[in-house]
Amino acid sequence: MAPRNQGNHGDSNHSGSSSRNKRVAHLDKDSEEYRKHRERNNQAVKRSRNKSKQRAQETQAKVAQLRAENESLNAKIKILNKELSFLKDLFLAHAGATGSRNLEGIDLSFLNEDAHAMEESPHVKAEQM
């Protein structure tokens, strides 16, 4: 099978109408109109490539920022899990030291208040955005 028009580098999704392409193809390469057309096209290609490069750079920067944030949050999770484990052990040791008392009479709502206060922390909210 014969290759397609190599002027488009195999890209069948080029922009512009076919009548315009035929008109430009028949222009004398030394003509002013052809030179202006090529200059406009070159500028459009340059803008497109710059825009694409900028989007790629912005995406890479966002990925790096999110990875750093993720690492920070994972480190915070590890610290909080260690703290939670320590506090649970401390609580159980204290509860065990008081004998086999029934814990139903003890108000443990303060444990939930600390967790709730941390969720409402402005620092935590800012990191979630």
CSV table of N, CA and C in Angstrom, one decimal:
chain,number,residue,atom,x,y,z
A,1,MET,N,0.8,-1.2,0.0
A,1,MET,CA,0.0,0.0,0.0
A,1,MET,C,0.9,1.2,0.0
A,2,ALA,N,0.5,2.2,-0.8
A,2,ALA,CA,1.3,3.4,-0.9
A,2,ALA,C,1.2,4.3,0.3
A,3,PRO,N,2.2,5.0,0.8
A,3,PRO,CA,2.1,5.9,1.9
A,3,PRO,C,1.2,7.0,1.6
A,4,ARG,N,0.6,7.5,2.7
A,4,ARG,CA,-0.3,8.7,2.5
A,4,ARG,C,0.5,9.9,2.3
A,5,ASN,N,-0.1,11.1,2.1
A,5,ASN,CA,0.6,12.3,1.9
A,5,ASN,C,1.6,12.6,3.0
A,6,GLN,N,2.8,12.5,2.7
A,6,GLN,CA,3.9,12.7,3.7
A,6,GLN,C,4.0,14.1,4.2
A,7,GLY,N,3.4,15.1,3.6
A,7,GLY,CA,3.5,16.4,4.0
A,7,GLY,C,2.8,16.6,5.4
A,8,ASN,N,1.8,15.7,5.7
A,8,ASN,CA,1.1,15.7,6.9
A,8,ASN,C,1.7,14.8,8.0
A,9,HIS,N,2.8,14.2,7.6
A,9,HIS,CA,3.5,13.2,8.5
A,9,HIS,C,2.6,12.2,9.0
A,10,GLY,N,1.7,11.7,8.1
A,10,GLY,CA,0.8,10.6,8.5
A,10,GLY,C,-0.4,11.0,9.4
A,11,ASP,N,-0.5,12.2,9.6
A,11,ASP,CA,-1.6,12.7,10.5
A,11,ASP,C,-2.8,13.1,9.6
A,12,SER,N,-3.8,12.3,9.7
A,12,SER,CA,-5.0,12.5,8.9
A,12,SER,C,-6.0,13.5,9.5
A,13,ASN,N,-5.6,14.0,10.7
A,13,ASN,CA,-6.5,14.9,11.5
A,13,ASN,C,-6.0,16.3,11.3
A,14,HIS,N,-5.4,16.7,10.2
A,14,HIS,CA,-5.0,18.1,10.1
A,14,HIS,C,-6.1,19.0,9.9
A,15,SER,N,-5.9,20.3,10.3
A,15,SER,CA,-7.0,21.2,10.3
A,15,SER,C,-7.1,22.0,9.0
A,16,GLY,N,-8.2,22.6,8.7
A,16,GLY,CA,-8.3,23.4,7.5
A,16,GLY,C,-9.1,22.6,6.5
A,17,SER,N,-9.7,23.4,5.5
A,17,SER,CA,-10.5,22.7,4.5
A,17,SER,C,-9.6,22.3,3.4
A,18,SER,N,-10.1,21.3,2.6
A,18,SER,CA,-9.3,20.7,1.5
A,18,SER,C,-9.2,21.8,0.4
A,19,SER,N,-10.2,22.6,0.2
A,19,SER,CA,-10.0,23.6,-0.9
A,19,SER,C,-8.9,24.6,-0.5
A,20,ARG,N,-8.8,25.0,0.8
A,20,ARG,CA,-7.7,25.9,1.2
A,20,ARG,C,-6.4,25.2,1.0
A,21,ASN,N,-6.3,23.9,1.3
A,21,ASN,CA,-5.0,23.2,1.2
A,21,ASN,C,-4.7,23.1,-0.3
A,22,LYS,N,-5.6,22.9,-1.1
A,22,LYS,CA,-5.3,22.8,-2.6
A,22,LYS,C,-4.9,24.2,-3.1
A,23,ARG,N,-5.5,25.3,-2.6
A,23,ARG,CA,-5.1,26.6,-3.0
A,23,ARG,C,-3.7,26.9,-2.6
A,24,VAL,N,-3.3,26.6,-1.4
A,24,VAL,CA,-2.0,26.8,-0.8
A,24,VAL,C,-1.0,25.9,-1.6
A,25,ALA,N,-1.4,24.7,-1.9
A,25,ALA,CA,-0.5,23.8,-2.6
A,25,ALA,C,-0.1,24.3,-4.0
A,26,HIS,N,-1.0,25.0,-4.6
A,26,HIS,CA,-0.8,25.6,-5.9
A,26,HIS,C,-0.1,26.9,-5.9
A,27,LEU,N,0.1,27.5,-4.8
A,27,LEU,CA,0.8,28.8,-4.7
A,27,LEU,C,2.3,28.6,-5.0
A,28,ASP,N,2.8,29.6,-5.6
A,28,ASP,CA,4.2,29.7,-5.9
A,28,ASP,C,5.0,29.8,-4.6
A,29,LYS,N,5.9,29.0,-4.3
A,29,LYS,CA,6.6,29.1,-3.0
A,29,LYS,C,7.4,30.4,-2.8
A,30,ASP,N,7.6,31.1,-3.9
A,30,ASP,CA,8.3,32.4,-3.8
A,30,ASP,C,7.3,33.6,-3.6
A,31,SER,N,6.0,33.3,-3.6
A,31,SER,CA,5.0,34.3,-3.5
A,31,SER,C,4.8,34.9,-2.1
A,32,GLU,N,4.4,36.1,-2.0
A,32,GLU,CA,4.2,36.7,-0.7
A,32,GLU,C,3.0,36.0,0.0
A,33,GLU,N,2.0,35.6,-0.7
A,33,GLU,CA,0.9,35.0,0.0
A,33,GLU,C,1.3,33.7,0.6
A,34,TYR,N,2.1,32.9,-0.1
A,34,TYR,CA,2.6,31.6,0.4
A,34,TYR,C,3.5,31.9,1.6
A,35,ARG,N,4.3,32.9,1.6
A,35,ARG,CA,5.2,33.2,2.7
A,35,ARG,C,4.4,33.6,3.9
A,36,LYS,N,3.4,34.4,3.7
A,36,LYS,CA,2.5,34.8,4.9
A,36,LYS,C,1.8,33.6,5.4
A,37,HIS,N,1.3,32.7,4.6
A,37,HIS,CA,0.6,31.5,5.0
A,37,HIS,C,1.5,30.7,5.9
A,38,ARG,N,2.7,30.5,5.4
A,38,ARG,CA,3.7,29.6,6.1
A,38,ARG,C,4.1,30.3,7.5
A,39,GLU,N,4.2,31.6,7.5
A,39,GLU,CA,4.5,32.3,8.7
A,39,GLU,C,3.4,32.1,9.7
A,40,ARG,N,2.2,32.3,9.3
A,40,ARG,CA,1.0,32.1,10.2
A,40,ARG,C,1.0,30.7,10.7
A,41,ASN,N,1.2,29.7,9.8
A,41,ASN,CA,1.1,28.3,10.2
A,41,ASN,C,2.3,28.0,11.2
A,42,ASN,N,3.4,28.5,10.9
A,42,ASN,CA,4.6,28.3,11.8
A,42,ASN,C,4.3,28.9,13.2
A,43,GLN,N,3.7,30.1,13.3
A,43,GLN,CA,3.4,30.7,14.5
A,43,GLN,C,2.3,29.8,15.3
A,44,ALA,N,1.3,29.3,14.5
A,44,ALA,CA,0.3,28.5,15.2
A,44,ALA,C,0.9,27.2,15.7
A,45,VAL,N,1.8,26.6,15.0
A,45,VAL,CA,2.4,25.4,15.4
A,45,VAL,C,3.2,25.7,16.7
A,46,LYS,N,4.0,26.8,16.7
A,46,LYS,CA,4.8,27.2,17.8
A,46,LYS,C,3.9,27.4,19.1
A,47,ARG,N,2.8,28.1,18.9
A,47,ARG,CA,1.9,28.3,20.0
A,47,ARG,C,1.3,27.0,20.6
A,48,SER,N,1.0,26.1,19.7
A,48,SER,CA,0.4,24.9,20.1
A,48,SER,C,1.4,24.0,20.8
A,49,ARG,N,2.6,24.0,20.3
A,49,ARG,CA,3.7,23.2,21.0
A,49,ARG,C,4.0,23.8,22.4
A,50,ASN,N,4.1,25.2,22.5
A,50,ASN,CA,4.4,25.8,23.8
A,50,ASN,C,3.2,25.5,24.8
A,51,LYS,N,2.0,25.6,24.3
A,51,LYS,CA,0.9,25.3,25.2
A,51,LYS,C,0.9,23.9,25.7
A,52,SER,N,1.2,23.0,24.8
A,52,SER,CA,1.3,21.6,25.2
A,52,SER,C,2.4,21.4,26.2
A,53,LYS,N,3.5,22.0,25.9
A,53,LYS,CA,4.7,21.9,26.8
A,53,LYS,C,4.4,22.4,28.2
A,54,GLN,N,3.7,23.6,28.2
A,54,GLN,CA,3.3,24.2,29.5
A,54,GLN,C,2.3,23.3,30.3
A,55,ARG,N,1.3,22.8,29.6
A,55,ARG,CA,0.4,21.8,30.2
A,55,ARG,C,1.1,20.7,30.8
A,56,ALA,N,2.1,20.1,30.1
A,56,ALA,CA,2.8,19.0,30.6
A,56,ALA,C,3.6,19.4,31.9
A,57,GLN,N,4.3,20.5,31.8
A,57,GLN,CA,5.0,21.0,33.0
A,57,GLN,C,4.1,21.2,34.2
A,58,GLU,N,3.0,21.8,33.9
A,58,GLU,CA,2.0,22.1,35.1
A,58,GLU,C,1.6,20.7,35.7
A,59,THR,N,1.3,19.8,34.8
A,59,THR,CA,0.9,18.4,35.3
A,59,THR,C,2.0,17.8,36.1
A,60,GLN,N,3.2,17.9,35.6
A,60,GLN,CA,4.3,17.3,36.4
A,60,GLN,C,4.5,18.0,37.7
A,61,ALA,N,4.4,19.3,37.7
A,61,ALA,CA,4.5,20.0,39.0
A,61,ALA,C,3.4,19.6,40.0
A,62,LYS,N,2.2,19.5,39.5
A,62,LYS,CA,1.0,19.1,40.3
A,62,LYS,C,1.3,17.7,40.8
A,63,VAL,N,1.8,16.8,40.0
A,63,VAL,CA,2.1,15.4,40.5
A,63,VAL,C,3.1,15.4,41.6
A,64,ALA,N,4.2,16.2,41.4
A,64,ALA,CA,5.2,16.3,42.4
A,64,ALA,C,4.6,16.8,43.7
A,65,GLN,N,3.8,17.9,43.6
A,65,GLN,CA,3.2,18.5,44.8
A,65,GLN,C,2.3,17.5,45.5
A,66,LEU,N,1.5,16.7,44.8
A,66,LEU,CA,0.6,15.7,45.4
A,66,LEU,C,1.3,14.6,46.0
A,67,ARG,N,2.4,14.2,45.3
A,67,ARG,CA,3.2,13.1,45.9
A,67,ARG,C,3.8,13.5,47.2
A,68,ALA,N,4.4,14.7,47.3
A,68,ALA,CA,4.9,15.3,48.5
A,68,ALA,C,3.9,15.3,49.6
A,69,GLU,N,2.7,15.8,49.2
A,69,GLU,CA,1.6,15.9,50.2
A,69,GLU,C,1.2,14.5,50.7
A,70,ASN,N,1.1,13.6,49.8
A,70,ASN,CA,0.8,12.2,50.1
A,70,ASN,C,1.8,11.6,51.1
A,71,GLU,N,3.1,11.8,50.8
A,71,GLU,CA,4.1,11.3,51.8
A,71,GLU,C,4.0,12.0,53.1
A,72,SER,N,3.7,13.3,53.2
A,72,SER,CA,3.5,13.9,54.4
A,72,SER,C,2.3,13.4,55.2
A,73,LEU,N,1.2,13.2,54.5
A,73,LEU,CA,0.0,12.7,55.1
A,73,LEU,C,0.2,11.2,55.6
A,74,ASN,N,0.9,10.4,54.8
A,74,ASN,CA,1.2,9.0,55.3
A,74,ASN,C,2.1,9.0,56.5
A,75,ALA,N,3.1,10.0,56.6
A,75,ALA,CA,3.9,10.1,57.8
A,75,ALA,C,3.1,10.5,59.0
A,76,LYS,N,2.1,11.4,58.7
A,76,LYS,CA,1.2,11.8,59.8
A,76,LYS,C,0.4,10.7,60.3
A,77,ILE,N,-0.1,9.9,59.4
A,77,ILE,CA,-0.9,8.7,59.7
A,77,ILE,C,-0.2,7.7,60.6
A,78,LYS,N,1.1,7.5,60.2
A,78,LYS,CA,1.9,6.6,61.0
A,78,LYS,C,2.1,7.1,62.4
A,79,ILE,N,2.4,8.4,62.6
A,79,ILE,CA,2.6,9.0,63.9
A,79,ILE,C,1.3,8.9,64.7
A,80,LEU,N,0.2,9.2,64.1
A,80,LEU,CA,-1.1,9.2,64.8
A,80,LEU,C,-1.5,7.8,65.2
A,81,ASN,N,-1.2,6.8,64.3
A,81,ASN,CA,-1.5,5.4,64.6
A,81,ASN,C,-0.7,4.9,65.8
A,82,LYS,N,0.6,5.4,65.9
A,82,LYS,CA,1.5,5.0,67.0
A,82,LYS,C,0.9,5.7,68.3
A,83,GLU,N,0.5,6.9,68.2
A,83,GLU,CA,0.0,7.6,69.3
A,83,GLU,C,-1.3,7.0,69.8
A,84,LEU,N,-2.2,6.6,68.8
A,84,LEU,CA,-3.4,5.9,69.2
A,84,LEU,C,-3.2,4.6,69.9
A,85,SER,N,-2.2,3.8,69.4
A,85,SER,CA,-1.9,2.6,70.0
A,85,SER,C,-1.3,2.7,71.4
A,86,PHE,N,-0.5,3.7,71.5
A,86,PHE,CA,0.1,4.0,72.9
A,86,PHE,C,-1.1,4.4,73.8
A,87,LEU,N,-2.0,5.3,73.4
A,87,LEU,CA,-3.0,5.7,74.3
A,87,LEU,C,-4.0,4.6,74.6
A,88,LYS,N,-4.3,3.7,73.6
A,88,LYS,CA,-5.1,2.5,73.9
A,88,LYS,C,-4.5,1.6,75.0
A,89,ASP,N,-3.1,1.4,74.8
A,89,ASP,CA,-2.4,0.6,75.7
A,89,ASP,C,-2.5,1.2,77.1
A,90,LEU,N,-2.2,2.5,77.2
A,90,LEU,CA,-2.3,3.2,78.4
A,90,LEU,C,-3.6,3.1,79.1
A,91,PHE,N,-4.7,3.3,78.3
A,91,PHE,CA,-6.0,3.2,78.8
A,91,PHE,C,-6.3,1.8,79.3
A,92,LEU,N,-5.9,0.8,78.5
A,92,LEU,CA,-6.2,-0.6,79.0
A,92,LEU,C,-5.4,-0.9,80.2
A,93,ALA,N,-4.2,-0.4,80.3
A,93,ALA,CA,-3.4,-0.6,81.5
A,93,ALA,C,-4.0,0.0,82.7
A,94,HIS,N,-4.5,1.2,82.5
A,94,HIS,CA,-5.2,1.9,83.6
A,94,HIS,C,-6.5,1.2,84.0
A,95,ALA,N,-7.2,0.8,83.0
A,95,ALA,CA,-8.5,0.1,83.3
A,95,ALA,C,-8.2,-1.2,84.0
A,96,GLY,N,-7.1,-1.9,83.6
A,96,GLY,CA,-6.8,-3.2,84.2
A,96,GLY,C,-6.3,-3.0,85.6
A,97,ALA,N,-5.6,-1.9,85.9
A,97,ALA,CA,-5.1,-1.6,87.2
A,97,ALA,C,-6.2,-1.3,88.2
A,98,THR,N,-7.3,-0.9,87.7
A,98,THR,CA,-8.4,-0.6,88.6
A,98,THR,C,-9.2,-1.8,88.9
A,99,GLY,N,-8.8,-2.9,88.4
A,99,GLY,CA,-9.6,-4.2,88.7
A,99,GLY,C,-10.5,-4.4,87.5
A,100,SER,N,-11.4,-5.3,87.7
A,100,SER,CA,-12.4,-5.6,86.7
A,100,SER,C,-13.7,-4.8,86.8
A,101,ARG,N,-13.5,-3.5,87.0
A,101,ARG,CA,-14.6,-2.6,87.1
A,101,ARG,C,-15.4,-2.7,85.8
A,102,ASN,N,-16.7,-2.4,85.9
A,102,ASN,CA,-17.6,-2.3,84.8
A,102,ASN,C,-17.4,-0.9,84.2
A,103,LEU,N,-17.0,-0.8,82.9
A,103,LEU,CA,-16.7,0.5,82.3
A,103,LEU,C,-17.9,1.2,81.8
A,104,GLU,N,-19.1,0.6,82.0
A,104,GLU,CA,-20.3,1.3,81.5
A,104,GLU,C,-20.6,2.6,82.2
A,105,GLY,N,-20.2,2.7,83.4
A,105,GLY,CA,-20.5,3.9,84.1
A,105,GLY,C,-19.5,5.1,83.8
A,106,ILE,N,-18.5,4.8,83.0
A,106,ILE,CA,-17.5,5.8,82.7
A,106,ILE,C,-17.8,6.5,81.4
A,107,ASP,N,-17.8,7.9,81.5
A,107,ASP,CA,-18.1,8.7,80.3
A,107,ASP,C,-16.8,8.7,79.4
A,108,LEU,N,-16.9,8.0,78.3
A,108,LEU,CA,-15.7,7.9,77.3
A,108,LEU,C,-15.9,8.8,76.1
A,109,SER,N,-16.9,9.7,76.2
A,109,SER,CA,-17.2,10.6,75.0
A,109,SER,C,-16.0,11.5,74.7
A,110,PHE,N,-15.1,11.8,75.7
A,110,PHE,CA,-14.0,12.6,75.4
A,110,PHE,C,-13.0,12.0,74.3
A,111,LEU,N,-13.0,10.7,74.2
A,111,LEU,CA,-12.2,10.1,73.2
A,111,LEU,C,-12.6,10.4,71.8
A,112,ASN,N,-13.9,10.5,71.6
A,112,ASN,CA,-14.5,10.9,70.3
A,112,ASN,C,-14.3,12.4,70.0
A,113,GLU,N,-14.3,13.2,71.1
A,113,GLU,CA,-14.1,14.7,70.9
A,113,GLU,C,-12.8,15.0,70.4
A,114,ASP,N,-11.7,14.3,70.8
A,114,ASP,CA,-10.4,14.6,70.3
A,114,ASP,C,-10.3,14.2,68.8
A,115,ALA,N,-10.8,13.1,68.4
A,115,ALA,CA,-10.8,12.7,67.0
A,115,ALA,C,-11.6,13.7,66.2
A,116,HIS,N,-12.8,14.1,66.7
A,116,HIS,CA,-13.6,15.1,66.0
A,116,HIS,C,-12.9,16.4,65.8
A,117,ALA,N,-12.2,16.9,66.9
A,117,ALA,CA,-11.5,18.2,66.9
A,117,ALA,C,-10.4,18.1,65.8
A,118,MET,N,-9.8,17.0,65.7
A,118,MET,CA,-8.7,16.9,64.7
A,118,MET,C,-9.2,17.0,63.3
A,119,GLU,N,-10.4,16.4,63.1
A,119,GLU,CA,-11.0,16.4,61.7
A,119,GLU,C,-11.4,17.8,61.4
A,120,GLU,N,-11.7,18.7,62.3
A,120,GLU,CA,-12.1,20.1,62.1
A,120,GLU,C,-10.9,21.0,62.0
A,121,SER,N,-9.8,20.5,62.3
A,121,SER,CA,-8.6,21.4,62.3
A,121,SER,C,-8.4,22.0,60.9
A,122,PRO,N,-8.1,23.4,60.9
A,122,PRO,CA,-7.9,24.0,59.6
A,122,PRO,C,-6.7,23.5,58.9
A,123,HIS,N,-5.7,23.0,59.6
A,123,HIS,CA,-4.5,22.4,58.9
A,123,HIS,C,-4.9,21.2,58.2
A,124,VAL,N,-5.7,20.3,58.8
A,124,VAL,CA,-6.1,19.1,58.1
A,124,VAL,C,-7.0,19.4,56.9
A,125,LYS,N,-7.9,20.4,57.1
A,125,LYS,CA,-8.8,20.8,56.0
A,125,LYS,C,-8.0,21.3,54.8
A,126,ALA,N,-7.0,22.1,55.1
A,126,ALA,CA,-6.2,22.7,54.0
A,126,ALA,C,-5.5,21.6,53.2
A,127,GLU,N,-5.1,20.6,53.9
A,127,GLU,CA,-4.4,19.5,53.2
A,127,GLU,C,-5.3,18.6,52.4
A,128,GLN,N,-6.6,18.6,52.8
A,128,GLN,CA,-7.5,17.8,52.0
A,128,GLN,C,-7.9,18.4,50.7
A,129,MET,N,-7.7,19.7,50.5
A,129,MET,CA,-8.1,20.4,49.3
A,129,MET,C,-7.2,20.1,48.2
